[in-house]
Every structure is written in structure tokens, then in C-alpha cells.
PDB file of C-alpha atoms in Angstrom:
ATOM      1  CA  MET V   1     -10.445  -3.798 -38.096  1.00  0.00           C
ATOM      2  CA  ALA V   2      -8.673  -5.326 -40.127  1.00  0.00           C
ATOM      3  CA  THR V   3      -6.031  -4.060 -41.343  1.00  0.00           C
ATOM      4  CA  ASP V   4      -4.790  -4.019 -45.598  1.00  0.00           C
ATOM      5  CA  TYR V   5      -0.885  -4.168 -45.427  1.00  0.00           C
ATOM      6  CA  ASP V   6      -0.930  -3.833 -48.965  1.00  0.00           C
ATOM      7  CA  ALA V   7      -2.041  -0.689 -49.247  1.00  0.00           C
ATOM      8  CA  PRO V   8       0.008   2.452 -49.218  1.00  0.00           C
ATOM      9  CA  ARG V   9       0.711   3.795 -45.671  1.00  0.00           C
ATOM     10  CA  LYS V  10       0.043   7.787 -45.800  1.00  0.00           C
ATOM     11  CA  SER V  11       3.315  10.235 -45.614  1.00  0.00           C
ATOM     12  CA  GLU V  12       3.919  12.536 -42.775  1.00  0.00           C
ATOM     13  CA  GLU V  13       2.054  15.305 -44.039  1.00  0.00           C
ATOM     14  CA  GLU V  14      -1.154  13.123 -45.176  1.00  0.00           C
ATOM     15  CA  ALA V  15      -1.157  12.193 -41.270  1.00  0.00           C
ATOM     16  CA  ASP V  16      -3.499  13.627 -39.367  1.00  0.00           C
ATOM     17  CA  SER V  17      -2.116  15.686 -36.465  1.00  0.00           C
ATOM     18  CA  ILE V  18      -2.720  15.012 -32.532  1.00  0.00           C
ATOM     19  CA  GLU V  19      -4.160  18.505 -32.168  1.00  0.00           C
ATOM     20  CA  ALA V  20      -6.839  17.386 -35.565  1.00  0.00           C
ATOM     21  CA  LEU V  21      -7.781  14.325 -33.793  1.00  0.00           C
ATOM     22  CA  LYS V  22      -8.402  16.593 -30.717  1.00  0.00           C
ATOM     23  CA  GLU V  23     -10.751  18.492 -32.606  1.00  0.00           C
ATOM     24  CA  ARG V  24     -13.059  15.445 -33.817  1.00  0.00           C
ATOM     25  CA  GLY V  25     -13.801  14.598 -30.494  1.00  0.00           C
ATOM     26  CA  PRO V  26     -14.375  11.407 -28.894  1.00  0.00           C
ATOM     27  CA  ALA V  27     -14.890   8.554 -31.393  1.00  0.00           C
ATOM     28  CA  LYS V  28     -18.673   6.633 -30.534  1.00  0.00           C
ATOM     29  CA  GLY V  29     -18.555   4.511 -27.715  1.00  0.00           C
ATOM     30  CA  ALA V  30     -15.353   6.057 -26.061  1.00  0.00           C
ATOM     31  CA  SER V  31     -17.113   7.021 -23.579  1.00  0.00           C
ATOM     32  CA  GLY V  32     -18.874   4.094 -22.405  1.00  0.00           C
ATOM     33  CA  LEU V  33     -15.362   2.371 -21.973  1.00  0.00           C
ATOM     34  CA  ASP V  34     -14.341   4.978 -20.062  1.00  0.00           C
ATOM     35  CA  SER V  35     -16.680   4.692 -17.221  1.00  0.00           C
ATOM     36  CA  GLU V  36     -16.488   0.671 -17.019  1.00  0.00           C
ATOM     37  CA  ASP V  37     -13.374  -1.754 -16.889  1.00  0.00           C
ATOM     38  CA  ALA V  38     -11.432  -1.374 -20.463  1.00  0.00           C
ATOM     39  CA  ASP V  39     -10.507  -5.031 -19.901  1.00  0.00           C
ATOM     40  CA  ASN V  40     -14.005  -6.236 -19.286  1.00  0.00           C
ATOM     41  CA  PRO V  41     -16.267  -4.375 -21.642  1.00  0.00           C
ATOM     42  CA  SER V  42     -20.434  -5.337 -20.912  1.00  0.00           C
ATOM     43  CA  PHE V  43     -22.047  -6.844 -23.814  1.00  0.00           C
ATOM     44  CA  ASP V  44     -25.411  -5.634 -24.614  1.00  0.00           C
ATOM     45  CA  LEU V  45     -27.204  -9.361 -25.476  1.00  0.00           C
ATOM     46  CA  GLY V  46     -30.628  -7.593 -26.619  1.00  0.00           C
ATOM     47  CA  GLY V  47     -32.971  -7.222 -23.909  1.00  0.00           C
ATOM     48  CA  SER V  48     -32.286 -10.204 -22.428  1.00  0.00           C
ATOM     49  CA  ASP V  49     -31.679  -9.969 -18.352  1.00  0.00           C
ATOM     50  CA  LEU V  50     -29.679 -13.441 -17.966  1.00  0.00           C
ATOM     51  CA  SER V  51     -28.609 -12.557 -14.648  1.00  0.00           C
ATOM     52  CA  ASP V  52     -30.729 -15.321 -12.796  1.00  0.00           C
ATOM     53  CA  VAL V  53     -30.188 -17.995 -15.130  1.00  0.00           C
ATOM     54  CA  GLU V  54     -27.768 -20.997 -13.720  1.00  0.00           C
ATOM     55  CA  LEU V  55     -26.358 -22.922 -16.062  1.00  0.00           C
ATOM     56  CA  ASP V  56     -25.914 -26.540 -15.480  1.00  0.00           C
ATOM     57  CA  VAL V  57     -23.184 -28.222 -17.586  1.00  0.00           C
ATOM     58  CA  VAL V  58     -22.496 -31.917 -16.495  1.00  0.00           C
ATOM     59  CA  VAL V  59     -19.031 -32.841 -16.698  1.00  0.00           C
ATOM     60  CA  LEU V  60     -18.156 -36.964 -17.784  1.00  0.00           C
ATOM     61  CA  PRO V  61     -15.169 -38.614 -16.539  1.00  0.00           C
ATOM     62  CA  GLN V  62     -12.236 -39.481 -19.239  1.00  0.00           C
ATOM     63  CA  GLN V  63     -13.808 -42.782 -20.967  1.00  0.00           C
ATOM     64  CA  ASP V  64     -11.838 -45.177 -21.804  1.00  0.00           C
ATOM     65  CA  ASP V  65     -11.564 -44.917 -25.606  1.00  0.00           C
ATOM     66  CA  GLU V  66     -10.360 -41.426 -24.807  1.00  0.00           C
ATOM     67  CA  PHE V  67      -6.903 -39.894 -23.332  1.00  0.00           C
ATOM     68  CA  THR V  68      -5.261 -37.116 -22.583  1.00  0.00           C
ATOM     69  CA  CYS V  69      -2.544 -35.629 -24.773  1.00  0.00           C
ATOM     70  CA  VAL V  70       0.608 -34.680 -22.831  1.00  0.00           C
ATOM     71  CA  ASN V  71       1.733 -32.190 -25.147  1.00  0.00           C
ATOM     72  CA  CYS V  72      -1.496 -30.085 -25.556  1.00  0.00           C
ATOM     73  CA  PHE V  73      -3.372 -31.743 -22.503  1.00  0.00           C
ATOM     74  CA  LEU V  74      -6.737 -31.701 -24.540  1.00  0.00           C
ATOM     75  CA  VAL V  75      -8.856 -35.405 -23.711  1.00  0.00           C
ATOM     76  CA  ARG V  76      -8.709 -37.184 -27.316  1.00  0.00           C
ATOM     77  CA  HIS V  77     -10.354 -40.386 -28.716  1.00  0.00           C
ATOM     78  CA  ARG V  78      -7.963 -43.048 -29.381  1.00  0.00           C
ATOM     79  CA  SER V  79      -7.784 -42.800 -32.336  1.00  0.00           C
ATOM     80  CA  GLN V  80      -6.509 -39.614 -32.516  1.00  0.00           C
ATOM     81  CA  MET V  81      -3.600 -40.756 -30.793  1.00  0.00           C
ATOM     82  CA  ASP V  82      -0.190 -40.595 -32.623  1.00  0.00           C
ATOM     83  CA  HIS V  83       2.663 -42.448 -30.354  1.00  0.00           C
ATOM     84  CA  GLN V  84       3.423 -42.910 -26.554  1.00  0.00           C
ATOM     85  CA  THR V  85       6.184 -41.428 -24.685  1.00  0.00           C
ATOM     86  CA  ASP V  86       7.357 -41.714 -21.366  1.00  0.00           C
ATOM     87  CA  LEU V  87       5.497 -38.945 -20.005  1.00  0.00           C
ATOM     88  CA  GLY V  88       2.176 -40.170 -21.735  1.00  0.00           C
ATOM     89  CA  PRO V  89       0.617 -40.090 -25.355  1.00  0.00           C
ATOM     90  CA  ILE V  90       0.624 -37.547 -27.912  1.00  0.00           C
ATOM     91  CA  CYS V  91      -2.035 -36.510 -29.990  1.00  0.00           C
ATOM     92  CA  ALA V  92      -1.649 -36.380 -34.151  1.00  0.00           C
ATOM     93  CA  GLU V  93      -1.778 -32.585 -34.075  1.00  0.00           C
ATOM     94  CA  CYS V  94       0.714 -31.990 -31.750  1.00  0.00           C
ATOM     95  CA  ALA V  95       3.276 -34.918 -33.092  1.00  0.00           C
ATOM     96  CA  VAL V  96       3.231 -32.812 -36.536  1.00  0.00           C
TER      97      VAL V  96
END
């Protein structure tokens, strides 16, 4: 949920008390997270059961025109290399 930091803040009198919040009851969807791991909520994929689907990913080795930045460890094209250090190449983004 986005927070508007420019909006005026509620005073102590306008803020809801703990008792008033308890009287309202639990928020929608809160009971679903109570039964599951809060750090790993489940997602609804629109009725599609993808549990038996295997993903095939082809990993290519580093090409001759690529390098790995020693600062961010991303594989970049040679055109994105800024300079070479004793440790290895640095990309243009990390050099800024």
C-alpha cells in the first residue's frame, strides 16, 4: 500500500485505539495467512495447476564478447565495460 508522506498525520485523538481495532475484527485475508507460513504466502494462478509442469532452462556459458563485472557479478557485453582493474573488469554502471 502506498503511503502519502505529505498528508497531515493523525493526532493522538484521531488515531484508532487498540480496543476499536479489535472490535472491527480481523482484516480480509488475514485468516488465510494465519494458517500458512507468513514469509511464503501462496499465490492463486487463476485455476491453473502447474505442479506437474517442468521448466527447461538452457544456460549458456559466457561468450567471447562478454565479461563478468567484479563489482556486481553480472555478465555484460564488452561494449558495457568501463575499465579493467587488478581484480578484473568493471561495468559502466558500477563505475558511476
